[in-house]
Short mmCIF file of C-alpha atoms and ligand atoms in Angstrom, two decimals:
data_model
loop_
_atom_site.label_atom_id
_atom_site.label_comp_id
_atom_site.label_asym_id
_atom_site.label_seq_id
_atom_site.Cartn_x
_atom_site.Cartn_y
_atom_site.Cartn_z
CA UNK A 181 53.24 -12.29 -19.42
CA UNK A 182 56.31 -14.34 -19.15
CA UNK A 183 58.46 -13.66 -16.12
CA UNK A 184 61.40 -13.24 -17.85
CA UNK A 185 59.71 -9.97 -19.44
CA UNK A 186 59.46 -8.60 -15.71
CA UNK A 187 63.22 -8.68 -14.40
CA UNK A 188 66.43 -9.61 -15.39
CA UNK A 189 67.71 -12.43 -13.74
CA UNK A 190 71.19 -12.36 -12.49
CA UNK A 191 70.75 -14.84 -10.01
CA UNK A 192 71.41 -18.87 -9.63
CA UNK A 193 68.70 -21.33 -10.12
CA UNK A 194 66.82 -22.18 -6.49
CA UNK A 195 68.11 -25.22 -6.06
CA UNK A 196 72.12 -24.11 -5.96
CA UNK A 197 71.59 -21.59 -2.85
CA UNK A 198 72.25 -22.97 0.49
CA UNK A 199 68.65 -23.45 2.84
CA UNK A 200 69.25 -20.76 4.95
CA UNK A 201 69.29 -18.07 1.90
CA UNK A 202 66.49 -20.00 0.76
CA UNK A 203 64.45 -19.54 3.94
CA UNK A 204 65.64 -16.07 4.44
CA UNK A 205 63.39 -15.16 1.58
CA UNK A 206 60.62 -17.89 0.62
CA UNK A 207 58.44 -16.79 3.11
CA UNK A 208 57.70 -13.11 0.48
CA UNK A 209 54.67 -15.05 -1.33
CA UNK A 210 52.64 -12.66 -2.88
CA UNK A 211 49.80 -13.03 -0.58
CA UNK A 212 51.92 -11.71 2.33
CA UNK A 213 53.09 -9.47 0.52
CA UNK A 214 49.44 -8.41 0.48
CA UNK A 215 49.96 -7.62 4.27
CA UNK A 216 53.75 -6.98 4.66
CA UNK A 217 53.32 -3.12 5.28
CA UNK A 218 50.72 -3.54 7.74
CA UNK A 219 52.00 -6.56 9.40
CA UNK A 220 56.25 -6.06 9.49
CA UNK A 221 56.22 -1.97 9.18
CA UNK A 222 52.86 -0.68 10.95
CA UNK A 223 52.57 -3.12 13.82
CA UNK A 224 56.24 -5.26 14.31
CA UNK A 225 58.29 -2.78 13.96
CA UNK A 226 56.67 0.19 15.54
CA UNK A 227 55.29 -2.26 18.79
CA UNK A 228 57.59 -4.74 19.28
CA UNK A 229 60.92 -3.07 17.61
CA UNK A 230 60.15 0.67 18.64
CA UNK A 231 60.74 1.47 15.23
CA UNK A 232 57.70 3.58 13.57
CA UNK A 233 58.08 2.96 9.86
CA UNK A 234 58.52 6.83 9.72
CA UNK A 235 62.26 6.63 10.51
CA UNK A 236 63.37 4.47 7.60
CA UNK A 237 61.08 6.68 5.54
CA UNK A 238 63.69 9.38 6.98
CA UNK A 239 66.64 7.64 6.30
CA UNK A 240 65.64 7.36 2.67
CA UNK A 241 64.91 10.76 1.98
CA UNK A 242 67.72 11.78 3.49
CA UNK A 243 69.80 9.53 0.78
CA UNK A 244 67.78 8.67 -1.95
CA UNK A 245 69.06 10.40 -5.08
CA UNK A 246 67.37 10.08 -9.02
CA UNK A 247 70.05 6.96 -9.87
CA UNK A 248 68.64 4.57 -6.84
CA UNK A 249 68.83 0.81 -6.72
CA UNK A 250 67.09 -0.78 -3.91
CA UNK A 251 67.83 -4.22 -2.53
CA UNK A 252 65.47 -6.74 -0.74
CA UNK A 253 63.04 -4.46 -2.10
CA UNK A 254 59.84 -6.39 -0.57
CA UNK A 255 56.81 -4.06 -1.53
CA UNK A 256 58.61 -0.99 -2.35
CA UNK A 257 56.67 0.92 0.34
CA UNK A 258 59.72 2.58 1.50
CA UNK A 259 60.71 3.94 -2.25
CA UNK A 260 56.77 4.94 -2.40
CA UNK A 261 56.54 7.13 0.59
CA UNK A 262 59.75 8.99 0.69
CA UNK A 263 60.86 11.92 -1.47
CA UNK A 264 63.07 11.74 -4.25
CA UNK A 265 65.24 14.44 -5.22
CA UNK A 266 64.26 14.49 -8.76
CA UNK A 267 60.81 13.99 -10.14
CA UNK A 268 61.26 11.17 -12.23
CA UNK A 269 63.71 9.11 -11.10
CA UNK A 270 65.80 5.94 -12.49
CA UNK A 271 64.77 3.39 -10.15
CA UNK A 272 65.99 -0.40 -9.78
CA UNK A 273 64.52 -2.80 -7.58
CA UNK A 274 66.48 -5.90 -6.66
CA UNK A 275 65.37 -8.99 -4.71
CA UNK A 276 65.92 -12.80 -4.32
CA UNK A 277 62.55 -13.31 -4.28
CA UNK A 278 60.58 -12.61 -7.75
CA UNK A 279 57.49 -11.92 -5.95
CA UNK A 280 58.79 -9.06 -4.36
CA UNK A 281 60.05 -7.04 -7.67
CA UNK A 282 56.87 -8.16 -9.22
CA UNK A 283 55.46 -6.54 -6.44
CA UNK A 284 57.47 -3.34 -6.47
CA UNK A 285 57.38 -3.11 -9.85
CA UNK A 286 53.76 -2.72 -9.47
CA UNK A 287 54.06 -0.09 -7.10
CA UNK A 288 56.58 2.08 -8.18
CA UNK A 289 55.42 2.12 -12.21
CA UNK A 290 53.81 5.81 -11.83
CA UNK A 291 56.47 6.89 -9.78
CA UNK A 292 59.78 6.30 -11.95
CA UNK A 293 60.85 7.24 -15.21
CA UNK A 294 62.92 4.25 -15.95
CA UNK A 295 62.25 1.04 -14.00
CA UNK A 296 64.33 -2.05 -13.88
CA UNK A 297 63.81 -5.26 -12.10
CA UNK A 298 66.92 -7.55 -11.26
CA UNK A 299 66.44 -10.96 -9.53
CA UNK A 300 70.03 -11.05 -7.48
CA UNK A 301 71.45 -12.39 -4.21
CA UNK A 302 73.26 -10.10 -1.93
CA UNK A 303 75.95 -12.55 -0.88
CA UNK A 304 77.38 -12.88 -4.80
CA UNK A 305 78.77 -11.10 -6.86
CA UNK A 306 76.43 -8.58 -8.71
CA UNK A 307 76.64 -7.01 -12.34
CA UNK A 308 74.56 -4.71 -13.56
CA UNK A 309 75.07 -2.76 -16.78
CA UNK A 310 74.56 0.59 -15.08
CA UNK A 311 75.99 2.28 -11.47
CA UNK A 312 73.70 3.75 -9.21
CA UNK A 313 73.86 7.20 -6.65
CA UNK A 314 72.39 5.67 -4.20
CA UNK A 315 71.98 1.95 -2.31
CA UNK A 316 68.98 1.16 -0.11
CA UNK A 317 68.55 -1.91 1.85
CA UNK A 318 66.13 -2.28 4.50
CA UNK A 319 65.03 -4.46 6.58
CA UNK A 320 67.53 -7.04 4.59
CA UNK A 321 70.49 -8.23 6.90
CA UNK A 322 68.55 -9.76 9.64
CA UNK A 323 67.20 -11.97 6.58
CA UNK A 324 70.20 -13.08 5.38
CA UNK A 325 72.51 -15.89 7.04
CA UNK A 326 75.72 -15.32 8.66
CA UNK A 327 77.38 -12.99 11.50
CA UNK A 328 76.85 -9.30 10.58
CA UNK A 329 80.53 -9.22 10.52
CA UNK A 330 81.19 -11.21 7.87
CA UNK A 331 77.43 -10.90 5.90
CA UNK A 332 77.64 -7.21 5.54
CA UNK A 333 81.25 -7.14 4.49
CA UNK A 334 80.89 -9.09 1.50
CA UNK A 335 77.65 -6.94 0.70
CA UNK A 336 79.49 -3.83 0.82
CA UNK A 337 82.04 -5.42 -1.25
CA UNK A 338 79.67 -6.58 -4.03
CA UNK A 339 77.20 -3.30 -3.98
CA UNK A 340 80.44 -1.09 -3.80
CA UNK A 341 81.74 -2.23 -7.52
CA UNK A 342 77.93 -1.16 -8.71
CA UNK A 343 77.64 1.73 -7.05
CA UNK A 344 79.26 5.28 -8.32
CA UNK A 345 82.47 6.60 -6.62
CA UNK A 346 80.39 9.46 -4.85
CA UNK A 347 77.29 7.42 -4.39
CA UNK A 348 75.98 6.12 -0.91
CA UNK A 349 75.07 2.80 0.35
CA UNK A 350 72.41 3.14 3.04
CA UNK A 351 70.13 0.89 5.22
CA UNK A 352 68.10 -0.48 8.20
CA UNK A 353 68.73 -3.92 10.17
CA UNK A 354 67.13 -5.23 13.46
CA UNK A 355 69.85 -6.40 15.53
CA UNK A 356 70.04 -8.99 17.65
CA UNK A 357 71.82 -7.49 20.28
CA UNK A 358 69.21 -4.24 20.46
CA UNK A 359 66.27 -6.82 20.26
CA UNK A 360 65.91 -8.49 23.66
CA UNK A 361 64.84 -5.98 25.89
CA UNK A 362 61.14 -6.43 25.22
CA UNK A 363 59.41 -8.97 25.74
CA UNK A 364 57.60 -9.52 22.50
CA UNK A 365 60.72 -8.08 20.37
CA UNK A 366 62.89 -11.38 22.29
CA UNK A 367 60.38 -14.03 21.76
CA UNK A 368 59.45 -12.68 18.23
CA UNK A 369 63.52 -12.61 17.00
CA UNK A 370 63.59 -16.29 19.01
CA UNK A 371 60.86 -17.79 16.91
CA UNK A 372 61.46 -16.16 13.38
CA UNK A 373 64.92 -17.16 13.55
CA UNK A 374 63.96 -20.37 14.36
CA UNK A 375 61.88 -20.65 11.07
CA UNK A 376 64.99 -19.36 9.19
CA UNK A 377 63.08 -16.29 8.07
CA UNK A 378 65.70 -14.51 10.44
CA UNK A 379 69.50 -14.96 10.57
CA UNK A 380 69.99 -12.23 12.87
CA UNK A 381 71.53 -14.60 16.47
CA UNK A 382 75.11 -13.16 15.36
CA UNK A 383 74.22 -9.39 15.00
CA UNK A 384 75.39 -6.99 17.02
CA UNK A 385 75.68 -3.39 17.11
CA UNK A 386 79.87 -3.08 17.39
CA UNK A 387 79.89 -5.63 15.33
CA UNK A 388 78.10 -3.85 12.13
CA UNK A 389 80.25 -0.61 13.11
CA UNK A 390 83.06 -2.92 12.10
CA UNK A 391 81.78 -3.70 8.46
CA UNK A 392 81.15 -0.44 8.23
CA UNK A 393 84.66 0.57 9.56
CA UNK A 394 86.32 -1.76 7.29
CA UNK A 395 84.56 -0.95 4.25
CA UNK A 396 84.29 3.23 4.59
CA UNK A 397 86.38 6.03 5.38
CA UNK A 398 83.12 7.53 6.20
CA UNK A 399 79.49 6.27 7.78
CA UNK A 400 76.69 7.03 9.68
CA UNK A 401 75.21 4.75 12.38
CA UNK A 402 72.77 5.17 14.87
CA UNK A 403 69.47 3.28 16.90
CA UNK A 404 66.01 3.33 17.15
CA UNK A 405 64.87 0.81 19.26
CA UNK A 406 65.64 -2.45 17.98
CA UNK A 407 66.55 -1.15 14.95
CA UNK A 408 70.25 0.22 13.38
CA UNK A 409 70.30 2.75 10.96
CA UNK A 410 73.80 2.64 9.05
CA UNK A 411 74.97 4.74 5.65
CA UNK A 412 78.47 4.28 3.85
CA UNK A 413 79.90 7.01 2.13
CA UNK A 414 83.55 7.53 0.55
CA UNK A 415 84.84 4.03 0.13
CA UNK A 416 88.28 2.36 1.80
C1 SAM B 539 61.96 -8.01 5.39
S1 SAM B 539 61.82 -7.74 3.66
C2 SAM B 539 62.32 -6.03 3.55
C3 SAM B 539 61.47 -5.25 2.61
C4 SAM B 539 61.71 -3.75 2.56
N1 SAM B 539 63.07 -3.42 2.20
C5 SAM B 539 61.36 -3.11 3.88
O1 SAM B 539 62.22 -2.49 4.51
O2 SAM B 539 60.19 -3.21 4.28
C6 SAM B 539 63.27 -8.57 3.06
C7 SAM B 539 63.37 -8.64 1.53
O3 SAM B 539 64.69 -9.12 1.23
C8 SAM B 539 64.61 -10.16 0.27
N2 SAM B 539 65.78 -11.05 0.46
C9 SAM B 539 65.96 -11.98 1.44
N3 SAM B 539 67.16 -12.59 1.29
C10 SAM B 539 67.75 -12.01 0.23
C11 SAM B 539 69.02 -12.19 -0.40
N4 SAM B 539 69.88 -13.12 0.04
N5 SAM B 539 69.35 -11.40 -1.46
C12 SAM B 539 68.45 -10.47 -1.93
N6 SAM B 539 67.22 -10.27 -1.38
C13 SAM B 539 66.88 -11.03 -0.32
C14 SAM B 539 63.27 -10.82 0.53
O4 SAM B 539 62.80 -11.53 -0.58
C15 SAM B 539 62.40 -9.59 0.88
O5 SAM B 539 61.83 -9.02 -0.27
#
């Protein structure tokens, strides 16, 4: 099968994005993604982040809703252990990466009733023919290059015009701030950001509560270890 058949593609061609978006996302082959739940969920994040993949598994079915779009997708574990509100949802996956919605896709096939793949980049502008309930990101911030300031500013801005009036936009990011009193969770963030698969130097805690402040009359944001759960409501 073609990979056109498998998700729209909304994004530019490889070689226009800048190296750092590049790197924040190359490293998704499809054989990690063979171990990406195990590897990033079950042992980084609950060890060295003090973040048991349990808690974003809260956070979505706290928010989820039967409209969802998820962004930076990666596997779609998170969409196939929590509880949606309706039993079929509409689900779309979204990712730079076309291994992860290929991956997804796979996943979350009995799950959904309708099932759309779109191959976009956070930072731009995004269209998509329909508006969703309900954003998840997780796990995509400290991928993506720039301060938190700034980066998750312009993502609020470009998921806000795709997302319903009512709807929520709702994620997980490990800061950088949050990260460095553990040993292993220091010298982990050190080394991944050195690789470029992180971009998370520049991210601090009061520093995402601005975005948020900026961007929402009303939000939710609290810790778990390294880890900063965040939800925007009714826009500014
Ligand atoms: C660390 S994984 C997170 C996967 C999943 N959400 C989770 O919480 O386990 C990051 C995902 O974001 C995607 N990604 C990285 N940079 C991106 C960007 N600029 N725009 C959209 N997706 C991006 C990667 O391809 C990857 O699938």
């Amino acid at each position: 099968m073609q990979q056109d058949q498998l998700y729209i593609d909304l994004g530019l061609s490889e070689n226009q994005y800048s190296k750092e978006v590049i790197a924040g996302q190359q490293v998704y082959t499809s054989s990690f993604l063979r171990v990406y739940d195990l590897i990033v969920l079950h042992i980084i994040s609950r060890w060295l982040w003090r973040c048991p993949p349990q808690n974003m598994v809260d956070l979505y079915n706290k928010y989820l809703s039967g409209n969802h779009l998820d962004i930076g997708v990666g596997t779609g574990y998170l969409l196939q252990k929590a509880k949606f509100p309706v039993e079929k949802p509409s689900i779309s996956v979204m990712d730079l990466n076309p291994n992860s919605l290929i991956e997804s896709k796979r996943r979350l096939a009995g799950i959904a009733g309708q099932l759309n793949a779109y191959r976009a980049n956070i930072l731009e502008p995004i269209q998509t023919k329909e508006k969703f309930d309900s954003i998840g990101m997780s796990f995509l911030f400290h991928c993506v290059p720039g301060a938190i300031r700034k980066k998750a500013s312009v993502a609020f801005q470009n998921l806000l015009k795709i997302r319903k009036p009512e709807g929520v936009i709702f994620g997980a990011t490990g800061l950088h701030d949050l990260g460095q009193t553990h040993l292993l969770s220091r010298k982990g963030m050190k080394n991944l950001n050195r690789k470029g698969v992180f971009h998370n130097t520049e991210d601090t805690l009061p520093d995402l509560e601005a975005a948020l402040k900026e961007n929402f009359k009303d939000y939710e944001l609290y810790v778990i270890g390294a880890i900063a759960f965040f939800a925007g409501k009714k826009a500014k």
